[in-house]
Structures are given as structure tokens and as C-alpha cells.
Amino acid sequence: MGTLVGHVAPGFGFFLIGLWHLLNHIRLHAAQPGSYYSLPWFAASRLRYGELLTIMAGCCASVAMELFVGPSRHQPLDPDWTIPSNHLHNFEHSLISISFFTYAAFAIVLDKVMAGPKAARTRDGLTQLIGAVAFGQQFLLFHLHSTDHMGIEGQYHLLLQAVIVVSVATTLLGIALPRSFLVSFVRSASIIFQGVWLVIMGFMLWTPGLIPKGCFLNLEEGHQVVRCHSEEALHRAKSLVNIGFSWFLILITVFSVGLYLALVKIYGETAEYQSLTKAAAELDEEEDGGESDDVESQKKIKFGETKSFIHVGNLKTFAPIDIER
């Protein structure tokens, strides 16, 4: 971090992971609202641990950039093996990446070691807890950041902390309320917002043409910092940051709810159609085969319920509706 690429790259990563979670949570809830269960991560179709491996790879790249590629000597320490003041923020940023790497690594280990439905609740709870620790570490390091908290960059960090708090809170709530769709929905949206805000920070703080009026880029301790000529210019710049945050909060809300409405229409109708079709087939078998066939039909339905990805409630509840129609 501390540069345009250093904010845009991780911001894009947060955005993709948040969007991936939002899409999957909405799909699960729309397809089976009665039996929805929140998952801490989602397996990819071809590579089960694709999401977690992507997080680990991104974190490794971030640590390498912060500690080895970015510094002029390609290592962050002084000749006497102490940490220089201008590299403190590099260590802080790398610790955030290491925290999320730890989350992803343990998620894979827990999935392999604690396999089976009986251990699912404990496994997912532990995974969520490690995720909450990673978000908490992120909040703590941004709150106690070694860079200046009084300037425009500090205002961006202050508002980012508010979004991170939401991510921490909803991740912890997800442990106690694994069947709450709203908790998962807000957590996913907050991760998307983190990503968008980091990208905005990168462009607004290190693009000379986007620097607020009355402010300028100044080289301090090896990296560019936005400074203002007067208190009035600084106050105006912070107000612009607040206005931008408010606009993006509205946009993320509209995007998230709009995506929910679109996917519910797609997956919800599919789930209802399949359930009604199975119920109609059950009635036909009852009329043709009598009691003996009815027993076999129930067995088939029970078997189908355990294997089907889309399941909405008890199929028998649709039978009276079909009869009345």
C-alpha cells in the first residue's frame, strides 16, 4: 500500500471475494430459503479450494511487494537489522495480508481434518472466528496506523474502519446465527464496500489530477502524501471525502439489493417449479399405484430431497394447493 497500485490491487481482490460471496449466498437463499445455512467460503466447480487459494496467493504477493519488491534495497530493514521509520507502514500492511493468509490456510486445514456433517457447525464456526480475527487485525492496524491521521489519507482510513467494523460484527454474528441470510448478506456487501473504497483511495490519493483544490502531493519518508495549503482547503478536502463515501454507500446498497432481486427471480422461480413438478408426480403415482406404490414414492422423494441442490420446504405442503387448483 502507500501507492495507487498498492490500494487498487488489494481493493480489487476484496471486491471479487465479496461479490463471489454475495452471489452464492443469494443463490442458496433463493433456492432453499427454509433450509438456508451460511457458509464461510464457497467451493468452486472445478477447484474446491479456488477461493481460498486465491486469497493466499494475493496475500503472498502483497507481502512480497511490501517487504521485498517495494523497498529500495529489496528488504525493509536497516543495515543494523532494525526497522526504519519509513518502513513501519510496510510491516503494518504486510501483517494484514498475513492475517488473511492465516484465515485461508486454516479454512483448508479445518475442511480436511473436520470432514463430515457432524463436525460442520464447529468447523464453520472456527473458520468464521479466524476470519473475524483477520478483520479485527485489519481494523486495529488501520486505527493505529503509523501514517498521519490528520490529513486526507487519515479521513479515508477513518471511514474504511467503519466498514471494517461491520465486517467484524457480521462475521462474529455469523457464528451464532448461521441460518441468518441478512447477516451473510451484510457481511458480503461490506467486503465489496471495502474493496471499492480501497480502489477509490488509490485513485483519489495518488492521481495528481484528482487531488482536491488547494492540496498537493508531497514526498515524505519515501512515499507520496497529500498535503493542503491551508486549514480551509483541508476541511474542504475532508468534506469531499465524506460526500464521496456517502455516494458509494448508496451505490453499494442499490447494487446489492438489485442483485438480490434479480437472482431471487431467477433461482426462486426455478426452485418453485421443480418442487411443484415433484409434488404433481407424487399425486399421479398415488392415484395409479395405491398404498404400496405410495410407500415407494415416499422413499424416492426422501432420497431426492437429500441429494437435490434445490430444496424448498416439505414437498407434501404443495399437494393441497395442487388439489384445490
CSV table of C-alpha atoms in Angstrom, one decimal:
chain,number,residue,atom,x,y,z
A,1,MET,CA,0.0,0.0,0.0
A,2,GLY,CA,1.0,3.7,0.1
A,3,THR,CA,0.7,3.8,-3.7
A,4,LEU,CA,-2.0,3.7,-6.3
A,5,VAL,CA,-1.3,0.0,-7.2
A,6,GLY,CA,-0.9,-0.9,-3.5
A,7,HIS,CA,-4.5,0.2,-2.9
A,8,VAL,CA,-6.2,-0.8,-6.2
A,9,ALA,CA,-4.8,-4.4,-6.3
A,10,PRO,CA,-6.0,-5.5,-2.8
A,11,GLY,CA,-9.2,-3.4,-3.3
A,12,PHE,CA,-10.0,-5.4,-6.4
A,13,GLY,CA,-9.3,-8.6,-4.5
A,14,PHE,CA,-11.7,-7.6,-1.7
A,15,PHE,CA,-14.3,-6.7,-4.3
A,16,LEU,CA,-14.1,-10.0,-6.1
A,17,ILE,CA,-14.3,-12.1,-2.9
A,18,GLY,CA,-17.2,-10.0,-1.6
A,19,LEU,CA,-19.1,-10.3,-4.9
A,20,TRP,CA,-18.4,-14.1,-5.0
A,21,HIS,CA,-19.9,-14.5,-1.5
A,22,LEU,CA,-22.9,-12.2,-2.3
A,23,LEU,CA,-23.8,-14.2,-5.4
A,24,ASN,CA,-23.5,-17.6,-3.7
A,25,HIS,CA,-25.4,-16.5,-0.5
A,26,ILE,CA,-28.3,-15.1,-2.6
A,27,ARG,CA,-28.4,-18.2,-4.8
A,28,LEU,CA,-28.5,-20.5,-1.8
A,29,HIS,CA,-31.2,-18.5,0.0
A,30,ALA,CA,-33.3,-18.1,-3.1
A,31,ALA,CA,-33.1,-21.8,-4.0
A,32,GLN,CA,-33.8,-23.1,-0.4
A,33,PRO,CA,-35.0,-20.3,1.9
A,34,GLY,CA,-36.4,-22.8,4.5
A,35,SER,CA,-33.1,-24.7,5.0
A,36,TYR,CA,-30.6,-21.9,4.3
A,37,TYR,CA,-27.2,-22.3,6.1
A,38,SER,CA,-24.4,-19.7,5.8
A,39,LEU,CA,-21.1,-21.0,4.6
A,40,PRO,CA,-17.8,-19.2,5.5
A,41,TRP,CA,-16.4,-19.9,2.0
A,42,PHE,CA,-17.6,-21.5,-1.3
A,43,ALA,CA,-16.1,-24.3,-3.3
A,44,ALA,CA,-15.5,-23.6,-7.0
A,45,SER,CA,-16.9,-26.0,-9.6
A,46,ARG,CA,-13.5,-27.3,-10.8
A,47,LEU,CA,-11.2,-26.4,-7.9
A,48,ARG,CA,-12.7,-26.9,-4.5
A,49,TYR,CA,-10.3,-24.5,-2.7
A,50,GLY,CA,-10.1,-22.0,-5.5
A,51,GLU,CA,-11.4,-19.1,-3.4
A,52,LEU,CA,-9.1,-19.8,-0.5
A,53,LEU,CA,-6.0,-20.4,-2.7
A,54,THR,CA,-6.7,-17.1,-4.5
A,55,ILE,CA,-6.7,-15.3,-1.1
A,56,MET,CA,-3.5,-17.0,-0.2
A,57,ALA,CA,-1.8,-16.1,-3.5
A,58,GLY,CA,-2.9,-12.5,-3.2
A,59,CYS,CA,-1.6,-12.2,0.3
A,60,CYS,CA,1.7,-13.7,-0.7
A,61,ALA,CA,2.0,-11.2,-3.5
A,62,SER,CA,1.1,-8.3,-1.1
A,63,VAL,CA,3.7,-9.3,1.5
A,64,ALA,CA,6.3,-9.6,-1.2
A,65,MET,CA,5.5,-6.2,-2.6
A,66,GLU,CA,5.5,-4.6,0.8
A,67,LEU,CA,8.7,-6.1,2.3
A,68,PHE,CA,10.9,-7.1,-0.7
A,69,VAL,CA,9.9,-5.5,-4.0
A,70,GLY,CA,8.8,-2.0,-2.9
A,71,PRO,CA,11.8,-1.1,-0.7
A,72,SER,CA,14.8,0.3,-2.5
A,73,ARG,CA,17.2,-2.3,-1.0
A,74,HIS,CA,14.5,-5.0,-1.6
A,75,GLN,CA,14.3,-5.7,2.1
A,76,PRO,CA,12.7,-3.5,4.7
A,77,LEU,CA,15.4,-3.4,7.4
A,78,ASP,CA,18.3,-1.1,8.1
A,79,PRO,CA,21.9,-2.4,8.0
A,80,ASP,CA,21.8,-2.9,11.8
A,81,TRP,CA,18.6,-5.1,11.3
A,82,THR,CA,16.2,-2.5,12.8
A,83,ILE,CA,13.0,-1.3,11.2
A,84,PRO,CA,13.4,2.2,9.8
A,85,SER,CA,10.6,4.7,10.4
A,86,ASN,CA,9.7,5.0,6.7
A,87,HIS,CA,9.1,1.2,6.5
A,88,LEU,CA,6.8,0.9,9.6
A,89,HIS,CA,3.7,1.1,7.3
A,90,ASN,CA,5.1,-1.7,5.1
A,91,PHE,CA,5.1,-4.0,8.1
A,92,GLU,CA,1.6,-2.9,9.2
A,93,HIS,CA,0.2,-3.6,5.7
A,94,SER,CA,2.0,-7.0,5.4
A,95,LEU,CA,0.6,-8.1,8.8
A,96,ILE,CA,-2.9,-7.5,7.4
A,97,SER,CA,-2.1,-9.8,4.5
A,98,ILE,CA,-0.6,-12.4,6.8
A,99,SER,CA,-3.8,-12.4,8.9
A,100,PHE,CA,-5.9,-13.2,5.8
A,101,PHE,CA,-3.4,-15.8,4.7
A,102,THR,CA,-3.8,-17.5,8.1
A,103,TYR,CA,-7.6,-17.5,7.7
A,104,ALA,CA,-7.5,-19.1,4.3
A,105,ALA,CA,-4.8,-21.7,5.3
A,106,PHE,CA,-6.8,-22.8,8.4
A,107,ALA,CA,-10.0,-22.9,6.4
A,108,ILE,CA,-8.4,-25.5,4.1
A,109,VAL,CA,-7.0,-27.4,7.1
A,110,LEU,CA,-10.2,-27.4,9.0
A,111,ASP,CA,-12.2,-28.6,5.9
A,112,LYS,CA,-9.8,-31.6,5.5
A,113,VAL,CA,-9.5,-32.5,9.2
A,114,MET,CA,-13.1,-31.9,10.3
A,115,ALA,CA,-14.9,-33.5,7.4
A,116,GLY,CA,-18.5,-34.8,7.9
A,117,PRO,CA,-21.9,-33.3,8.7
A,118,LYS,CA,-21.5,-33.8,12.5
A,119,ALA,CA,-18.4,-31.5,12.6
A,120,ALA,CA,-19.8,-29.0,10.1
A,121,ARG,CA,-21.1,-26.5,12.7
A,122,THR,CA,-17.9,-26.5,14.7
A,123,ARG,CA,-15.7,-26.3,11.6
A,124,ASP,CA,-17.6,-23.4,10.1
A,125,GLY,CA,-17.7,-21.6,13.4
A,126,LEU,CA,-14.0,-21.9,13.8
A,127,THR,CA,-13.4,-20.7,10.3
A,128,GLN,CA,-15.7,-17.7,10.9
A,129,LEU,CA,-13.8,-16.9,14.1
A,130,ILE,CA,-10.4,-16.9,12.3
A,131,GLY,CA,-12.0,-14.6,9.7
A,132,ALA,CA,-13.2,-12.3,12.4
A,133,VAL,CA,-9.7,-12.2,13.9
A,134,ALA,CA,-8.3,-11.2,10.4
A,135,PHE,CA,-10.8,-8.4,10.1
A,136,GLY,CA,-10.1,-7.3,13.7
A,137,GLN,CA,-6.4,-7.2,12.9
A,138,GLN,CA,-7.1,-5.2,9.8
A,139,PHE,CA,-9.2,-2.7,11.9
A,140,LEU,CA,-6.6,-2.4,14.6
A,141,LEU,CA,-3.7,-1.7,12.2
A,142,PHE,CA,-5.7,0.9,10.3
A,143,HIS,CA,-6.8,2.5,13.6
A,144,LEU,CA,-3.2,2.6,14.9
A,145,HIS,CA,-1.7,3.3,11.5
A,146,SER,CA,1.8,4.9,11.6
A,147,THR,CA,0.9,7.4,8.9
A,148,ASP,CA,-0.6,10.8,9.6
A,149,HIS,CA,-4.2,10.5,10.8
A,150,MET,CA,-4.9,14.3,10.4
A,151,GLY,CA,-4.7,14.6,6.6
A,152,ILE,CA,-6.9,13.4,3.8
A,153,GLU,CA,-5.5,9.9,3.9
A,154,GLY,CA,-6.4,9.7,7.5
A,155,GLN,CA,-10.0,10.6,6.7
A,156,TYR,CA,-10.1,7.8,4.1
A,157,HIS,CA,-8.8,5.4,6.7
A,158,LEU,CA,-11.3,6.5,9.3
A,159,LEU,CA,-14.2,5.8,7.0
A,160,LEU,CA,-12.7,2.5,6.0
A,161,GLN,CA,-12.5,1.5,9.6
A,162,ALA,CA,-16.3,2.0,9.8
A,163,VAL,CA,-16.8,-0.6,7.0
A,164,ILE,CA,-14.3,-3.0,8.6
A,165,VAL,CA,-16.3,-2.9,11.9
A,166,VAL,CA,-19.3,-4.0,10.0
A,167,SER,CA,-17.3,-6.9,8.6
A,168,VAL,CA,-16.1,-7.9,12.0
A,169,ALA,CA,-19.5,-7.7,13.6
A,170,THR,CA,-21.3,-9.7,10.9
A,171,THR,CA,-18.6,-12.3,10.9
A,172,LEU,CA,-19.0,-12.8,14.6
A,173,LEU,CA,-22.8,-12.8,14.4
A,174,GLY,CA,-22.5,-15.5,11.7
A,175,ILE,CA,-21.1,-17.9,14.2
A,176,ALA,CA,-24.2,-17.6,16.4
A,177,LEU,CA,-26.7,-17.1,13.6
A,178,PRO,CA,-25.5,-19.4,10.8
A,179,ARG,CA,-29.0,-19.5,9.3
A,180,SER,CA,-29.5,-15.8,9.1
A,181,PHE,CA,-29.4,-14.7,5.5
A,182,LEU,CA,-29.3,-11.0,6.4
A,183,VAL,CA,-26.1,-11.4,8.4
A,184,SER,CA,-24.4,-13.1,5.4
A,185,PHE,CA,-25.8,-10.5,3.0
A,186,VAL,CA,-24.5,-7.5,5.0
A,187,ARG,CA,-21.1,-9.2,5.5
A,188,SER,CA,-20.7,-9.8,1.8
A,189,ALA,CA,-21.8,-6.2,1.0
A,190,SER,CA,-19.3,-4.8,3.5
A,191,ILE,CA,-16.4,-6.8,1.9
A,192,ILE,CA,-17.5,-5.4,-1.5
A,193,PHE,CA,-17.5,-1.9,0.0
A,194,GLN,CA,-14.0,-2.4,1.5
A,195,GLY,CA,-12.8,-3.3,-2.0
A,196,VAL,CA,-14.5,-0.3,-3.7
A,197,TRP,CA,-13.3,2.1,-1.1
A,198,LEU,CA,-9.6,0.9,-1.3
A,199,VAL,CA,-9.8,1.4,-5.1
A,200,ILE,CA,-11.2,4.9,-4.7
A,201,MET,CA,-8.4,5.7,-2.2
A,202,GLY,CA,-5.8,4.6,-4.6
A,203,PHE,CA,-7.0,6.8,-7.4
A,204,MET,CA,-8.0,9.8,-5.4
A,205,LEU,CA,-4.8,10.0,-3.3
A,206,TRP,CA,-2.2,9.2,-5.9
A,207,THR,CA,-3.6,10.7,-9.2
A,208,PRO,CA,-2.4,14.4,-9.4
A,209,GLY,CA,-5.4,15.4,-11.5
A,210,LEU,CA,-7.9,14.1,-8.8
A,211,ILE,CA,-6.2,15.9,-5.8
A,212,PRO,CA,-8.7,18.4,-4.2
A,213,LYS,CA,-8.3,22.1,-4.9
A,214,GLY,CA,-5.8,23.7,-2.6
A,215,CYS,CA,-3.9,20.4,-1.9
A,216,PHE,CA,-0.8,18.8,-3.5
A,217,LEU,CA,1.3,15.7,-3.4
A,218,ASN,CA,4.4,15.8,-1.2
A,219,LEU,CA,7.2,13.3,-0.9
A,220,GLU,CA,7.6,12.3,2.7
A,221,GLU,CA,9.6,9.3,4.1
A,222,GLY,CA,9.8,7.7,0.8
A,223,HIS,CA,6.2,7.9,-0.3
A,224,GLN,CA,3.8,10.5,-1.7
A,225,VAL,CA,1.4,12.1,0.8
A,226,VAL,CA,-1.5,14.6,0.1
A,227,ARG,CA,-1.0,17.9,1.9
A,228,CYS,CA,-3.1,21.1,1.8
A,229,HIS,CA,-2.0,24.7,1.7
A,230,SER,CA,-4.5,25.9,4.4
A,231,GLU,CA,-6.9,24.6,7.1
A,232,GLU,CA,-9.8,25.7,4.9
A,233,ALA,CA,-8.5,23.6,2.0
A,234,LEU,CA,-8.0,20.6,4.3
A,235,HIS,CA,-11.5,20.9,5.7
A,236,ARG,CA,-13.0,21.1,2.2
A,237,ALA,CA,-11.0,18.1,1.1
A,238,LYS,CA,-12.2,16.0,4.1
A,239,SER,CA,-15.8,17.1,3.4
A,240,LEU,CA,-15.4,15.9,-0.2
A,241,VAL,CA,-14.2,12.5,1.1
A,242,ASN,CA,-17.3,12.3,3.3
A,243,ILE,CA,-19.6,13.1,0.4
A,244,GLY,CA,-17.9,10.5,-1.8
A,245,PHE,CA,-18.2,7.9,1.0
A,246,SER,CA,-22.0,8.6,1.2
A,247,TRP,CA,-22.4,8.4,-2.5
A,248,PHE,CA,-20.7,5.0,-2.7
A,249,LEU,CA,-22.6,3.7,0.3
A,250,ILE,CA,-25.9,4.4,-1.6
A,251,LEU,CA,-24.5,2.8,-4.8
A,252,ILE,CA,-23.4,-0.3,-2.9
A,253,THR,CA,-26.8,-0.6,-1.3
A,254,VAL,CA,-28.6,-0.2,-4.6
A,255,PHE,CA,-26.3,-2.7,-6.3
A,256,SER,CA,-26.6,-5.3,-3.6
A,257,VAL,CA,-30.4,-5.2,-3.2
A,258,GLY,CA,-30.8,-5.0,-7.0
A,259,LEU,CA,-28.6,-8.1,-7.4
A,260,TYR,CA,-30.7,-9.9,-4.8
A,261,LEU,CA,-34.0,-9.1,-6.6
A,262,ALA,CA,-32.6,-10.3,-9.9
A,263,LEU,CA,-31.2,-13.6,-8.6
A,264,VAL,CA,-34.2,-14.3,-6.5
A,265,LYS,CA,-36.4,-14.0,-9.6
A,266,ILE,CA,-34.1,-16.5,-11.4
A,267,TYR,CA,-33.4,-19.1,-8.7
A,268,GLY,CA,-36.6,-18.7,-6.8
A,269,GLU,CA,-38.8,-19.5,-9.8
A,270,THR,CA,-36.6,-22.5,-10.7
A,271,ALA,CA,-36.9,-23.9,-7.1
A,272,GLU,CA,-40.7,-23.4,-7.0
A,273,TYR,CA,-41.2,-25.0,-10.5
A,274,GLN,CA,-39.2,-28.1,-9.5
A,275,SER,CA,-41.0,-28.5,-6.2
A,276,LEU,CA,-44.4,-28.3,-7.8
A,277,THR,CA,-43.4,-30.8,-10.5
A,278,LYS,CA,-42.2,-33.3,-7.9
A,279,ALA,CA,-45.5,-32.9,-6.0
A,280,ALA,CA,-47.6,-33.4,-9.1
A,281,ALA,CA,-45.6,-36.6,-9.9
A,282,GLU,CA,-46.3,-37.9,-6.4
A,283,LEU,CA,-50.0,-37.4,-6.7
A,284,ASP,CA,-50.0,-39.2,-10.1
A,285,GLU,CA,-48.3,-42.2,-8.5
A,286,GLU,CA,-50.7,-42.3,-5.6
A,287,GLU,CA,-53.7,-42.4,-8.0
A,288,ASP,CA,-52.2,-45.1,-10.1
A,289,GLY,CA,-50.4,-47.4,-7.7
A,290,GLY,CA,-52.3,-47.3,-4.4
A,291,GLU,CA,-50.7,-47.7,-0.9
A,292,SER,CA,-47.8,-49.9,-2.0
A,293,ASP,CA,-46.7,-47.5,-4.7
A,294,ASP,CA,-47.2,-44.6,-2.3
A,295,VAL,CA,-44.6,-46.1,0.1
A,296,GLU,CA,-42.1,-46.4,-2.8
A,297,SER,CA,-42.9,-42.9,-3.9
A,298,GLN,CA,-42.2,-41.5,-0.4
A,299,LYS,CA,-38.9,-43.3,-0.4
A,300,LYS,CA,-38.0,-41.8,-3.8
A,301,ILE,CA,-38.9,-38.3,-2.6
A,302,LYS,CA,-36.9,-38.7,0.6
A,303,PHE,CA,-33.9,-39.9,-1.4
A,304,GLY,CA,-34.3,-37.0,-3.8
A,305,GLU,CA,-34.6,-34.5,-1.0
A,306,THR,CA,-31.2,-35.4,0.4
A,307,LYS,CA,-29.4,-35.3,-3.0
A,308,SER,CA,-31.1,-32.3,-4.7
A,309,PHE,CA,-29.3,-29.0,-4.6
A,310,ILE,CA,-32.6,-27.1,-4.8
A,311,HIS,CA,-34.9,-27.9,-1.9
A,312,VAL,CA,-37.8,-25.7,-0.7
A,313,GLY,CA,-39.6,-26.9,2.4
A,314,ASN,CA,-41.6,-30.1,2.6
A,315,LEU,CA,-42.9,-31.2,-0.8
A,316,LYS,CA,-46.1,-32.5,0.7
A,317,THR,CA,-47.2,-29.0,1.6
A,318,PHE,CA,-47.7,-28.3,-2.1
A,319,ALA,CA,-50.1,-31.2,-2.6
A,320,PRO,CA,-53.3,-29.5,-1.1
A,321,ILE,CA,-52.6,-26.5,-3.3
A,322,ASP,CA,-52.5,-28.7,-6.4
A,323,ILE,CA,-55.7,-30.4,-5.4
A,324,GLU,CA,-57.6,-27.2,-5.0
A,325,ARG,CA,-56.4,-26.0,-8.3
